[in-house]
Short mmCIF file of C-alpha atoms and ligand atoms in Angstrom, two decimals:
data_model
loop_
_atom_site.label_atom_id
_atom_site.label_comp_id
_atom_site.label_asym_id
_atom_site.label_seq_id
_atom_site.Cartn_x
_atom_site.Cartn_y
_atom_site.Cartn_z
CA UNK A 22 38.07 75.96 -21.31
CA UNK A 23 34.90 78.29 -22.42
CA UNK A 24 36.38 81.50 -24.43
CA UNK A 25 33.71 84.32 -25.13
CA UNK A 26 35.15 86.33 -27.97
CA UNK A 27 33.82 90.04 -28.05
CA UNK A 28 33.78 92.72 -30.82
CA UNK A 29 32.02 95.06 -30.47
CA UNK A 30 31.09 98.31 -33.09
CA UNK A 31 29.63 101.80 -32.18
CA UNK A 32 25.81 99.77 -31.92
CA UNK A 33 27.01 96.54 -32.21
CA UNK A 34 28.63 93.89 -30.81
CA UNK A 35 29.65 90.44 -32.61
CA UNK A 36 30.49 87.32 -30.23
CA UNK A 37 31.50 83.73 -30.58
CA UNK A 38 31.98 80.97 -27.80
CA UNK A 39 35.21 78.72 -28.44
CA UNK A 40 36.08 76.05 -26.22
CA UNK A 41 39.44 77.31 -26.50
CA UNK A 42 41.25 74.40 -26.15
CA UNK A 43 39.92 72.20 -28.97
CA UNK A 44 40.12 75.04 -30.73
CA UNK A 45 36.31 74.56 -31.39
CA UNK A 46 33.49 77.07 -32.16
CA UNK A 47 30.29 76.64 -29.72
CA UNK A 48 27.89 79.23 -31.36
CA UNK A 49 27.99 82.89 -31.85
CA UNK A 50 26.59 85.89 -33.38
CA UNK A 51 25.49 89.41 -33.84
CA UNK A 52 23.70 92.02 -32.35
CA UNK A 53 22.93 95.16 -34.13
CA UNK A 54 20.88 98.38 -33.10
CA UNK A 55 22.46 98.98 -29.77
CA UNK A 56 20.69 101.66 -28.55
CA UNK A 57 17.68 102.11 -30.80
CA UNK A 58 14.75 101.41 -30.66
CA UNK A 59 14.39 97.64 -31.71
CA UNK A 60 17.69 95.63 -31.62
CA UNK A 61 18.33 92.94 -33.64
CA UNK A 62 19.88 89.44 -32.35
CA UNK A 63 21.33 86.64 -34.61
CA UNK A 64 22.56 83.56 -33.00
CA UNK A 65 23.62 80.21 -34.04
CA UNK A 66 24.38 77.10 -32.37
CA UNK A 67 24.43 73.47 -33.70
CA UNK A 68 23.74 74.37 -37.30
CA UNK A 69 20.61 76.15 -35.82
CA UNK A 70 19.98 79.79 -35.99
CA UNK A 71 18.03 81.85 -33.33
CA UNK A 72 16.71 85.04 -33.99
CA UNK A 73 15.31 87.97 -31.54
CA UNK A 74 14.28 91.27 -32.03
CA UNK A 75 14.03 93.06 -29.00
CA UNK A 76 15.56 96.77 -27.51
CA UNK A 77 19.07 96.26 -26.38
CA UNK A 78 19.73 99.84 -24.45
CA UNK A 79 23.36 99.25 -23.71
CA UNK A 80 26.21 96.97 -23.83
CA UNK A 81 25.52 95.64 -20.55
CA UNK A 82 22.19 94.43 -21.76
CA UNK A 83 23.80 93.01 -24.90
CA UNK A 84 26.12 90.86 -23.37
CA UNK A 85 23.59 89.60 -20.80
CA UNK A 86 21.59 88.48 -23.73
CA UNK A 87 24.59 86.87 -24.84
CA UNK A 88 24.97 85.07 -21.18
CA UNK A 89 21.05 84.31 -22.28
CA UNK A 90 21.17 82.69 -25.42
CA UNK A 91 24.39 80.68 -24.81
CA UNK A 92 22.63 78.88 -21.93
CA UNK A 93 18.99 78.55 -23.37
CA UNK A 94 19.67 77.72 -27.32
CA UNK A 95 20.84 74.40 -28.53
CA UNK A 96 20.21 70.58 -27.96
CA UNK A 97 22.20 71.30 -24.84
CA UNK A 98 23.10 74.70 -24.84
CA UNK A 99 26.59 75.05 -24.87
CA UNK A 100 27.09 76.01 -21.63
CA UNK A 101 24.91 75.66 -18.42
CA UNK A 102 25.32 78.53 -16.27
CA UNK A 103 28.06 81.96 -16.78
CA UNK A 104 30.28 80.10 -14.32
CA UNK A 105 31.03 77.88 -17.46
CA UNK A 106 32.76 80.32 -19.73
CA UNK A 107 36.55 80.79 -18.28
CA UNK A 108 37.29 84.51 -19.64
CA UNK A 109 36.19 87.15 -22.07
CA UNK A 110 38.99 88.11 -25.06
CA UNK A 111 38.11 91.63 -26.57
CA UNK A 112 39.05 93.03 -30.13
CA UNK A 113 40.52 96.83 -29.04
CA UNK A 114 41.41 98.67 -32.19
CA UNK A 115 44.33 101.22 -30.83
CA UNK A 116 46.28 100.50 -28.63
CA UNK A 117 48.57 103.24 -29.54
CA UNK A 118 52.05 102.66 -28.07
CA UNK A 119 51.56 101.26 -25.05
CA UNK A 120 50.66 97.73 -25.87
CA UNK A 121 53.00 95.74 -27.99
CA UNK A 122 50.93 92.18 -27.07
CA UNK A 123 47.70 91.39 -25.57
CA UNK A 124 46.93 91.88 -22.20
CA UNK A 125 45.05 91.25 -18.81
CA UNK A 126 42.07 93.77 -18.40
CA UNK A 127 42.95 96.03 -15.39
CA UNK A 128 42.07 99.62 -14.18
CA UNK A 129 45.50 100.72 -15.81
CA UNK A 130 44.55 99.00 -18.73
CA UNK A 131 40.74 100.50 -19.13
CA UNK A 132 42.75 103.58 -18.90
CA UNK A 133 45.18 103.34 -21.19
CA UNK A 134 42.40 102.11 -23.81
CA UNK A 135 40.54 105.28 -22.97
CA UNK A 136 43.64 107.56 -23.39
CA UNK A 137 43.75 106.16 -27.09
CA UNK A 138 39.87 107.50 -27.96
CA UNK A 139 40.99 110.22 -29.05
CA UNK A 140 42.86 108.11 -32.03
CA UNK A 141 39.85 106.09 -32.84
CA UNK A 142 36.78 107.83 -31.94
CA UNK A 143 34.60 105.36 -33.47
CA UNK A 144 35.94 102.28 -31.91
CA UNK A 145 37.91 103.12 -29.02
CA UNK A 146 35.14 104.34 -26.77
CA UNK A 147 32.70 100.93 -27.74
CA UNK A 148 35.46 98.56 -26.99
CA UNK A 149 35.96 99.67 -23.84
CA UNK A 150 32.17 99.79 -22.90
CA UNK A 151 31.94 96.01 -24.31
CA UNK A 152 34.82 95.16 -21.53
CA UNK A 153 33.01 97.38 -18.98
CA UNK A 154 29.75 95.63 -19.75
CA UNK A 155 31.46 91.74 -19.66
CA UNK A 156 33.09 93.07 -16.66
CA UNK A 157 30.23 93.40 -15.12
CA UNK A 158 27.84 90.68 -16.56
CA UNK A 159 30.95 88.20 -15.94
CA UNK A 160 31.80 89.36 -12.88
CA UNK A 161 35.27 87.73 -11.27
CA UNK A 162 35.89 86.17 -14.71
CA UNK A 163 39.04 87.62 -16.40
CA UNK A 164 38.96 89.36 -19.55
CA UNK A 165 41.79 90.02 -22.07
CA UNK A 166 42.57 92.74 -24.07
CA UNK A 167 42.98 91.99 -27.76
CA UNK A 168 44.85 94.68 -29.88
CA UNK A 169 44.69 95.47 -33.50
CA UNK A 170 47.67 97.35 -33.42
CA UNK A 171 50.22 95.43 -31.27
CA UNK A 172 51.48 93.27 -33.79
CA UNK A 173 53.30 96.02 -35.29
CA UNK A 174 54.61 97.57 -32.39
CA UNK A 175 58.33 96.21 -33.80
CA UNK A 176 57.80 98.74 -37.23
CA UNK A 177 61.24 100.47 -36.45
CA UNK A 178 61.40 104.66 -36.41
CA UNK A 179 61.99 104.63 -39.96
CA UNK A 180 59.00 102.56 -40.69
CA UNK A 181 56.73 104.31 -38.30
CA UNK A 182 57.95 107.93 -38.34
CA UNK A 183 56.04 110.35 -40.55
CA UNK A 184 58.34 113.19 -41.78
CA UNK A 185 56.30 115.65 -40.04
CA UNK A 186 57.21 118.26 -37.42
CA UNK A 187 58.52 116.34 -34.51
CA UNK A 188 56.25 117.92 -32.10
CA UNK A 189 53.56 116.62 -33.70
CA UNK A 190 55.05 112.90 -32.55
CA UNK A 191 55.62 114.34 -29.08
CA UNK A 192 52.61 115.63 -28.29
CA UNK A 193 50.18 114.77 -30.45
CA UNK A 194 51.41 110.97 -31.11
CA UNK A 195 50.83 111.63 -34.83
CA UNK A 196 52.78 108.23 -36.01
CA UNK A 197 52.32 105.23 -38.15
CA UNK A 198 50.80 102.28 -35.87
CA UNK A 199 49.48 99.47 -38.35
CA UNK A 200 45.99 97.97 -37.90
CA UNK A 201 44.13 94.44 -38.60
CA UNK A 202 47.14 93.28 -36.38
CA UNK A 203 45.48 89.58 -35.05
CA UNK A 204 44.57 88.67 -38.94
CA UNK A 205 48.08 89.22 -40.24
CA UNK A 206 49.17 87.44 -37.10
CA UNK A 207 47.29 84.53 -37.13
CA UNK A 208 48.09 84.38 -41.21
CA UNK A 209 51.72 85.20 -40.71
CA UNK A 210 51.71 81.93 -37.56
CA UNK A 211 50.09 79.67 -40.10
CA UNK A 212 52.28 80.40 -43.17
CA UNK A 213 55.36 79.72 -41.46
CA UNK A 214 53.85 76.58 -40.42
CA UNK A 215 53.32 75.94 -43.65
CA UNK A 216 56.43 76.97 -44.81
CA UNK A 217 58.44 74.96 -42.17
CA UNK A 218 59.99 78.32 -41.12
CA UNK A 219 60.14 79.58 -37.99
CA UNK A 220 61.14 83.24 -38.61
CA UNK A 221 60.03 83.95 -42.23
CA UNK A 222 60.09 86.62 -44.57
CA UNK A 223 56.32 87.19 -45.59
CA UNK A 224 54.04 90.10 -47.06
CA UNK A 225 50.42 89.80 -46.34
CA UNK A 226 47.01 90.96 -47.99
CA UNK A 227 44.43 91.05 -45.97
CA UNK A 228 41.84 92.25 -48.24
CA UNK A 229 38.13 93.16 -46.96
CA UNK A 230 36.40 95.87 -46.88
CA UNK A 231 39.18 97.28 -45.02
CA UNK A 232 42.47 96.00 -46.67
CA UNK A 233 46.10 96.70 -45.37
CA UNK A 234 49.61 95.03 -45.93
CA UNK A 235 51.90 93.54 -43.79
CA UNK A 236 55.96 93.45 -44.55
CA UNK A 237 57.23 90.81 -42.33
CA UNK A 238 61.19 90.10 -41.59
CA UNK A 239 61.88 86.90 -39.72
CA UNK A 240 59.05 86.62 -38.71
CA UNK A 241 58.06 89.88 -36.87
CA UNK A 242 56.37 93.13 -38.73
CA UNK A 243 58.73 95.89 -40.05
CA UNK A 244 56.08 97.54 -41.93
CA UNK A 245 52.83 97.97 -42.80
CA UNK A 246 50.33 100.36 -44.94
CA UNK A 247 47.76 101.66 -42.54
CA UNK A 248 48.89 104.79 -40.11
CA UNK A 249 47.95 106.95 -37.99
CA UNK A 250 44.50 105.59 -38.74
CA UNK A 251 42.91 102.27 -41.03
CA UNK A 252 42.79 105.50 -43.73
CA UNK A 253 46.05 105.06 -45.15
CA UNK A 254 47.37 102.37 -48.01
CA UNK A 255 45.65 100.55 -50.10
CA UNK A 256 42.27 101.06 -52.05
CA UNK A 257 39.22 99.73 -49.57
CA UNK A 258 35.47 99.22 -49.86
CA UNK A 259 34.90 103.25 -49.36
CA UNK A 260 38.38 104.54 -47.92
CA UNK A 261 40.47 106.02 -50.48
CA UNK A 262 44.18 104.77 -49.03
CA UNK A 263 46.96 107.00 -50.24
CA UNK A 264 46.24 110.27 -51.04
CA UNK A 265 48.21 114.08 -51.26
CA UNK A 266 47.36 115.80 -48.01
CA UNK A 267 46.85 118.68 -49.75
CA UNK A 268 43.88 117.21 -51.44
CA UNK A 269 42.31 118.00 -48.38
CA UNK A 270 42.83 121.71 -47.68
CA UNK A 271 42.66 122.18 -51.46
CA UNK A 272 38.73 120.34 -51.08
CA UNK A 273 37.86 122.29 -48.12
CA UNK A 274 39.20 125.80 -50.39
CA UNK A 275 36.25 124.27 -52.62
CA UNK A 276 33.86 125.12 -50.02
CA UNK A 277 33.88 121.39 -48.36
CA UNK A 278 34.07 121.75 -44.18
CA UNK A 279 36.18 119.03 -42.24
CA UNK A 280 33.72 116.78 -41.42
CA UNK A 281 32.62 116.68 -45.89
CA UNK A 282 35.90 116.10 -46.20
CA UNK A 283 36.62 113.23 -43.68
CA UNK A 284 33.07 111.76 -44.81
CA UNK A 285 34.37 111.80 -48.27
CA UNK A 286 37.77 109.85 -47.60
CA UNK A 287 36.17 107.31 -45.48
CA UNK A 288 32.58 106.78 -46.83
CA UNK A 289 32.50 107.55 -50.26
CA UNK A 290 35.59 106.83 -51.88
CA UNK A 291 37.70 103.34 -52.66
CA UNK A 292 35.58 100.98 -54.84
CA UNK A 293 32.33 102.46 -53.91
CA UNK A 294 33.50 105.97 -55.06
CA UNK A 295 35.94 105.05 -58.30
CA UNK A 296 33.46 103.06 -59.21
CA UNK A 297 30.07 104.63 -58.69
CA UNK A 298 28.51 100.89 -58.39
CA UNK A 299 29.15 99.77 -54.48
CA UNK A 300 31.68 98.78 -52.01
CA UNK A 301 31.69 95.08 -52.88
CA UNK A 302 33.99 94.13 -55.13
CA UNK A 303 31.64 91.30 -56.22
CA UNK A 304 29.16 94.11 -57.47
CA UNK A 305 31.87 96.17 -59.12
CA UNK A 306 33.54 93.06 -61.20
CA UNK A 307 29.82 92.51 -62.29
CA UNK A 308 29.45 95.67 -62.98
CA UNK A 309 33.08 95.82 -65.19
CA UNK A 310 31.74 92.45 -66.88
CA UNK A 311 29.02 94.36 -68.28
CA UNK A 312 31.26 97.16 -69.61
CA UNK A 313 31.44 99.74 -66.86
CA UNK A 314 33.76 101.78 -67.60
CA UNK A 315 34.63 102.52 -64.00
CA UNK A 316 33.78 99.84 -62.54
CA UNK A 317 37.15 98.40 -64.54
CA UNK A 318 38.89 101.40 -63.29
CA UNK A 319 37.92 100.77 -59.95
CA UNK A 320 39.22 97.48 -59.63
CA UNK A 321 42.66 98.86 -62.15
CA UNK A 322 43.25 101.30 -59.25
CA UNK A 323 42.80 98.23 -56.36
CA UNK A 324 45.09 96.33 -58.01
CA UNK A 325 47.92 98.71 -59.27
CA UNK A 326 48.12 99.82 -55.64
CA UNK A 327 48.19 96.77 -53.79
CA UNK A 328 51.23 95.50 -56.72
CA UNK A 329 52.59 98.84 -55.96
CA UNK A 330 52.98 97.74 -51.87
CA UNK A 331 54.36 93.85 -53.09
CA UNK A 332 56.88 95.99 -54.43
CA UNK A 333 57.79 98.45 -51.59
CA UNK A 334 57.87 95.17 -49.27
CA UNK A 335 59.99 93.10 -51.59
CA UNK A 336 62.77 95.90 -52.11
CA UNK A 337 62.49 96.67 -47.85
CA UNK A 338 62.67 92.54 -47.78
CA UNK A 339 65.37 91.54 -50.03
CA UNK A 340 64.39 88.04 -50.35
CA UNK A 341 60.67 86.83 -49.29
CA UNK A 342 59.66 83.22 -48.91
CA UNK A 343 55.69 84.29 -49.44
CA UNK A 344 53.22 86.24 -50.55
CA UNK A 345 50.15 85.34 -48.36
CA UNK A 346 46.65 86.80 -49.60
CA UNK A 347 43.60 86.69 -46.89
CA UNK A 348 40.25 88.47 -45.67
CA UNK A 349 37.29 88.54 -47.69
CA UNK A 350 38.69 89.70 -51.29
CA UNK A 351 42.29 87.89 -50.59
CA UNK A 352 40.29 84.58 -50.27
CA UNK A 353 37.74 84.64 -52.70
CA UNK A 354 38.71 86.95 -55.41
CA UNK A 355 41.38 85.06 -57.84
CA UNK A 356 41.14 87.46 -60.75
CA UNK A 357 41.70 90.68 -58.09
CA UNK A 358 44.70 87.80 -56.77
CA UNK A 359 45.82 87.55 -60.81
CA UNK A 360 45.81 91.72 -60.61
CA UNK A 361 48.06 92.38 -57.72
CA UNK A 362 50.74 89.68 -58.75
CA UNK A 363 50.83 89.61 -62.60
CA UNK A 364 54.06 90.68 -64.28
CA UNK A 365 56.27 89.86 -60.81
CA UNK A 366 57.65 86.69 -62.22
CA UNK A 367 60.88 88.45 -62.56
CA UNK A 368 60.83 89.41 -59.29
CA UNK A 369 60.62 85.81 -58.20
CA UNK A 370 56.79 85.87 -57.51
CA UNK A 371 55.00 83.85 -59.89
CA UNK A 372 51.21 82.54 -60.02
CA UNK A 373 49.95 79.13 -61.67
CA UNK A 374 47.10 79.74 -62.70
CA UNK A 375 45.10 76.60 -62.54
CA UNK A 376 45.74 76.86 -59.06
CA UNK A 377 44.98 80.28 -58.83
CA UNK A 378 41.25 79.50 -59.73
CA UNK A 379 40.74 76.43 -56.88
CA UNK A 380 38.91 77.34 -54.14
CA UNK A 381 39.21 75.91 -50.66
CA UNK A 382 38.33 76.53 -46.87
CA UNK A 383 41.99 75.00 -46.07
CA UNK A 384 45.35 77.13 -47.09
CA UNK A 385 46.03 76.81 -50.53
CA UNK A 386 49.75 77.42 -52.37
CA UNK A 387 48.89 79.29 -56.03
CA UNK A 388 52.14 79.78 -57.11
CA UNK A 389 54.72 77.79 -59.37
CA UNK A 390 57.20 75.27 -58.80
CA UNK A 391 59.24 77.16 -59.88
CA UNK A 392 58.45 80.83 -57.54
CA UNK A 393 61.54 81.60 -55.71
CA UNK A 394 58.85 83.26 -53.29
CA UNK A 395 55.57 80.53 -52.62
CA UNK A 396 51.87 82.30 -53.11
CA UNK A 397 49.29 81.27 -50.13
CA UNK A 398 45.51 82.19 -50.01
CA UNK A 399 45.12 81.25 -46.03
CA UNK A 400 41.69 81.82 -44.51
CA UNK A 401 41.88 84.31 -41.25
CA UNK A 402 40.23 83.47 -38.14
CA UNK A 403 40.56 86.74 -36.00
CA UNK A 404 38.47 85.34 -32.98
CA UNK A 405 40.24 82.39 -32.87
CA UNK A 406 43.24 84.26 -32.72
CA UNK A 407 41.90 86.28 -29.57
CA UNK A 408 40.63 83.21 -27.96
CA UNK A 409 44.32 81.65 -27.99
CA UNK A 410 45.71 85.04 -26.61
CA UNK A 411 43.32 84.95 -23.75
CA UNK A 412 43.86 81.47 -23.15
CA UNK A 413 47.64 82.11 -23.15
CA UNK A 414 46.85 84.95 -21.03
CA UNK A 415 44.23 83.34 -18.23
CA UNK A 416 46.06 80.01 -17.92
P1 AMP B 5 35.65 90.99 -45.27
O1 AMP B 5 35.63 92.41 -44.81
O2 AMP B 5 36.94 90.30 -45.05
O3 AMP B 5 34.47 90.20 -44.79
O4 AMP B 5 35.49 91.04 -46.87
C1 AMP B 5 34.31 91.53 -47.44
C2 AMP B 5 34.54 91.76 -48.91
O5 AMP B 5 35.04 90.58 -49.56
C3 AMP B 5 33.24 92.07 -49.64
O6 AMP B 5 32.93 93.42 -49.57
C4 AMP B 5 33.57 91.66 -51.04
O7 AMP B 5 34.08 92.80 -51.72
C5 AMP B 5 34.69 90.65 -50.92
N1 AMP B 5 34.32 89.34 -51.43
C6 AMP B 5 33.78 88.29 -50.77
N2 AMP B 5 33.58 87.23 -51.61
C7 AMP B 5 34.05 87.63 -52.81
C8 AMP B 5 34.16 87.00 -54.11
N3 AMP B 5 33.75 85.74 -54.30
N4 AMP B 5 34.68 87.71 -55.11
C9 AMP B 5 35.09 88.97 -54.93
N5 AMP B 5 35.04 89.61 -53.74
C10 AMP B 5 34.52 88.95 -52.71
#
């Protein structure tokens, strides 16, 4: 069974083709420029890549070049004709409160995605016009709703209430709702695996250029660091996390408008702003190894906050059985890994190092023997995650 997984940005839209029950990936890729003047296509297949640079006015035309490159690239193609690919499964990033699991793409459903735009401007509106647009390119075929936020629809009031004016709640659905849901899923699935649990106590990492945390209680989320928005928590590429909301009005009383302000927070601040170097923490531990003063700062701050969350989670937890570290940073990074958990050997978390420094495509323990609570770097796979909902969801 042929799964096209679909993410799509505000001018892009990223894809890959799973034959969902093997759990195999056929090809996929990117396209970028939506909308401009010259888009830019990167497919691969086989090993092979396949570039094309051509103007891609909509999302309708993206996803029929999609249709187009699955069934002309490749020594076969992986697919003959559109009647080959079973469904479409759809990253939606809010979901708000009406979705606590993935669901079947209906009229109520478009609608309900729409009535949460106003809660993610940015990605809200180009989700929906990526299920529009495989709607209509795939027409008859179903298509699956995928949402970054459902996993945490079991946060409980205390968890997800801010200590705001209620009204605000009420009418204006100011709340905490938890993002990068299907990663800290699809982690959370595997480490209990792993851990020959079925309801585990886990907190997650999943560090990127977005990170958040996950606080897990047999086995379902009771809390997690992102809120209202992916602005809130921990230190990211450019978003600053945690903050005093007063920082704000106190910046605008500086003469900064709204929109400075909310460029600020989410563009210029995190690693790229601490540190003055870039986004990528690669760039900024290069840029510490040469004696950049903030650059070492930046990554201090990444750290101390993330350590800061371990320790929120562990006191909400009482006992944890791991401490699972994924996304881009969480994988790769074992001296920003080192940072976050160093000094928590009392606390029953406690890192060998030699194992620490390994690297491997596969899940891979890090901690002691003798850690009362097990350390796991597990690799995410988001659009695998999305291709087993819709499968669930289809069959
Ligand atoms: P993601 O958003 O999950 O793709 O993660 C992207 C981020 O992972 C990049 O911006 C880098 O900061 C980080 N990253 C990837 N590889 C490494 C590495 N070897 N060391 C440190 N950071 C890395």
């Amino acid at each position: 069974m042929n799964i096209l997984v679909i993410n799509c940005g505000s001018s892009s839209i990223k894809y890959k083709l799973y034959d969902a029950r093997q759990e195999r990936e056929l090809a996929g890729g990117l396209i970028e420029r939506i909308g401009e003047a010259e888009g830019h296509t990167m497919h691969q297949v086989g090993g092979k890549k396949y570039e094309r640079n051509n103007r891609i006015p909509d999302y309708d035309a993206g996803i029929a070049q999609i249709i187009d490159l699955l069934t002309s690239c490749g020594d076969p193609p992986p697919i003959e004709t559109p009647a080959d690919i079973a469904g479409g499964g759809h990253r939606v990033v809010h979901g708000g409160e009406s979705f606590s699991d993935s669901v079947l793409v209906d009229d109520t459903v478009l609608a309900a995605i729409d009535q949460c735009s106003d809660l993610a401007p940015l990605h809200n509106p180009a989700n929906l016009a990526g299920i529009r647009a495989t709607m209509n390119v795939l027409a008859g075929k179903p298509q699956v709703a995928v949402f970054d936020t459902a996993y945490f629809q079991t946060m409980p009031p205390e968890a997800y209430h801010y200590a705001v004016p209620y009204a605000w709640y009420e009418k204006h659905r100011v709340r905490r709702y938890g993002f990068h849901g299907t990663s800290h899923k699809y982690v959370a699935g595997k480490a209990a695996d792993l851990l020959g649990r079925a309801k585990p106590n886990l907190i997650t990492l999943h560090l990127g250029n977005g990170c958040s945390m996950t606080c897990i209680r047999a086995g379902e989320a009771i809390d997690q660091s992102m809120g209202l928005t992916p602005l809130e928590g921990l230190v990211m590429g450019t978003r600053s996390g945690d903050l005093d909301a007063a920082i704000v009005f106190y910046m605008m009383s500086q003469g900064l408008s709204a929109d400075d302000v909310r460029r600020g927070l989410e563009k210029e601040s995190g690693l790229q702003g601490l540190s003055g170097v870039s986004r990528d923490l690669r760039d900024v531990m290069g840029a510490a190894g040469e004696g950049n003063a903030r650059a070492a700062l930046a990554i201090d701050v990444f750290a101390h906050r993330a350590k800061k969350y371990v320790g929120a989670y562990l006191a909400e937890l009482g006992t944890c059985d791991a401490v699972v570290f994924t996304g881009g940073i969480g994988e790769n990074s074992s001296d920003m890994r080192k940072g976050i958990v160093e000094g928590l050997a009392p606390l029953g978390i406690e890192l060998d190092e030699s194992l620490n420094a390994g690297r491997s495509r596969e899940p891979l323990r890090i901690s002691t023997d003798a850690s009362k609570t097990a350390i796991w770097v597990i690799p995410t796979n988001e659009e695998l995650m999305i291709a087993r909902d819709t499968v669930r969801l289809i069959s």
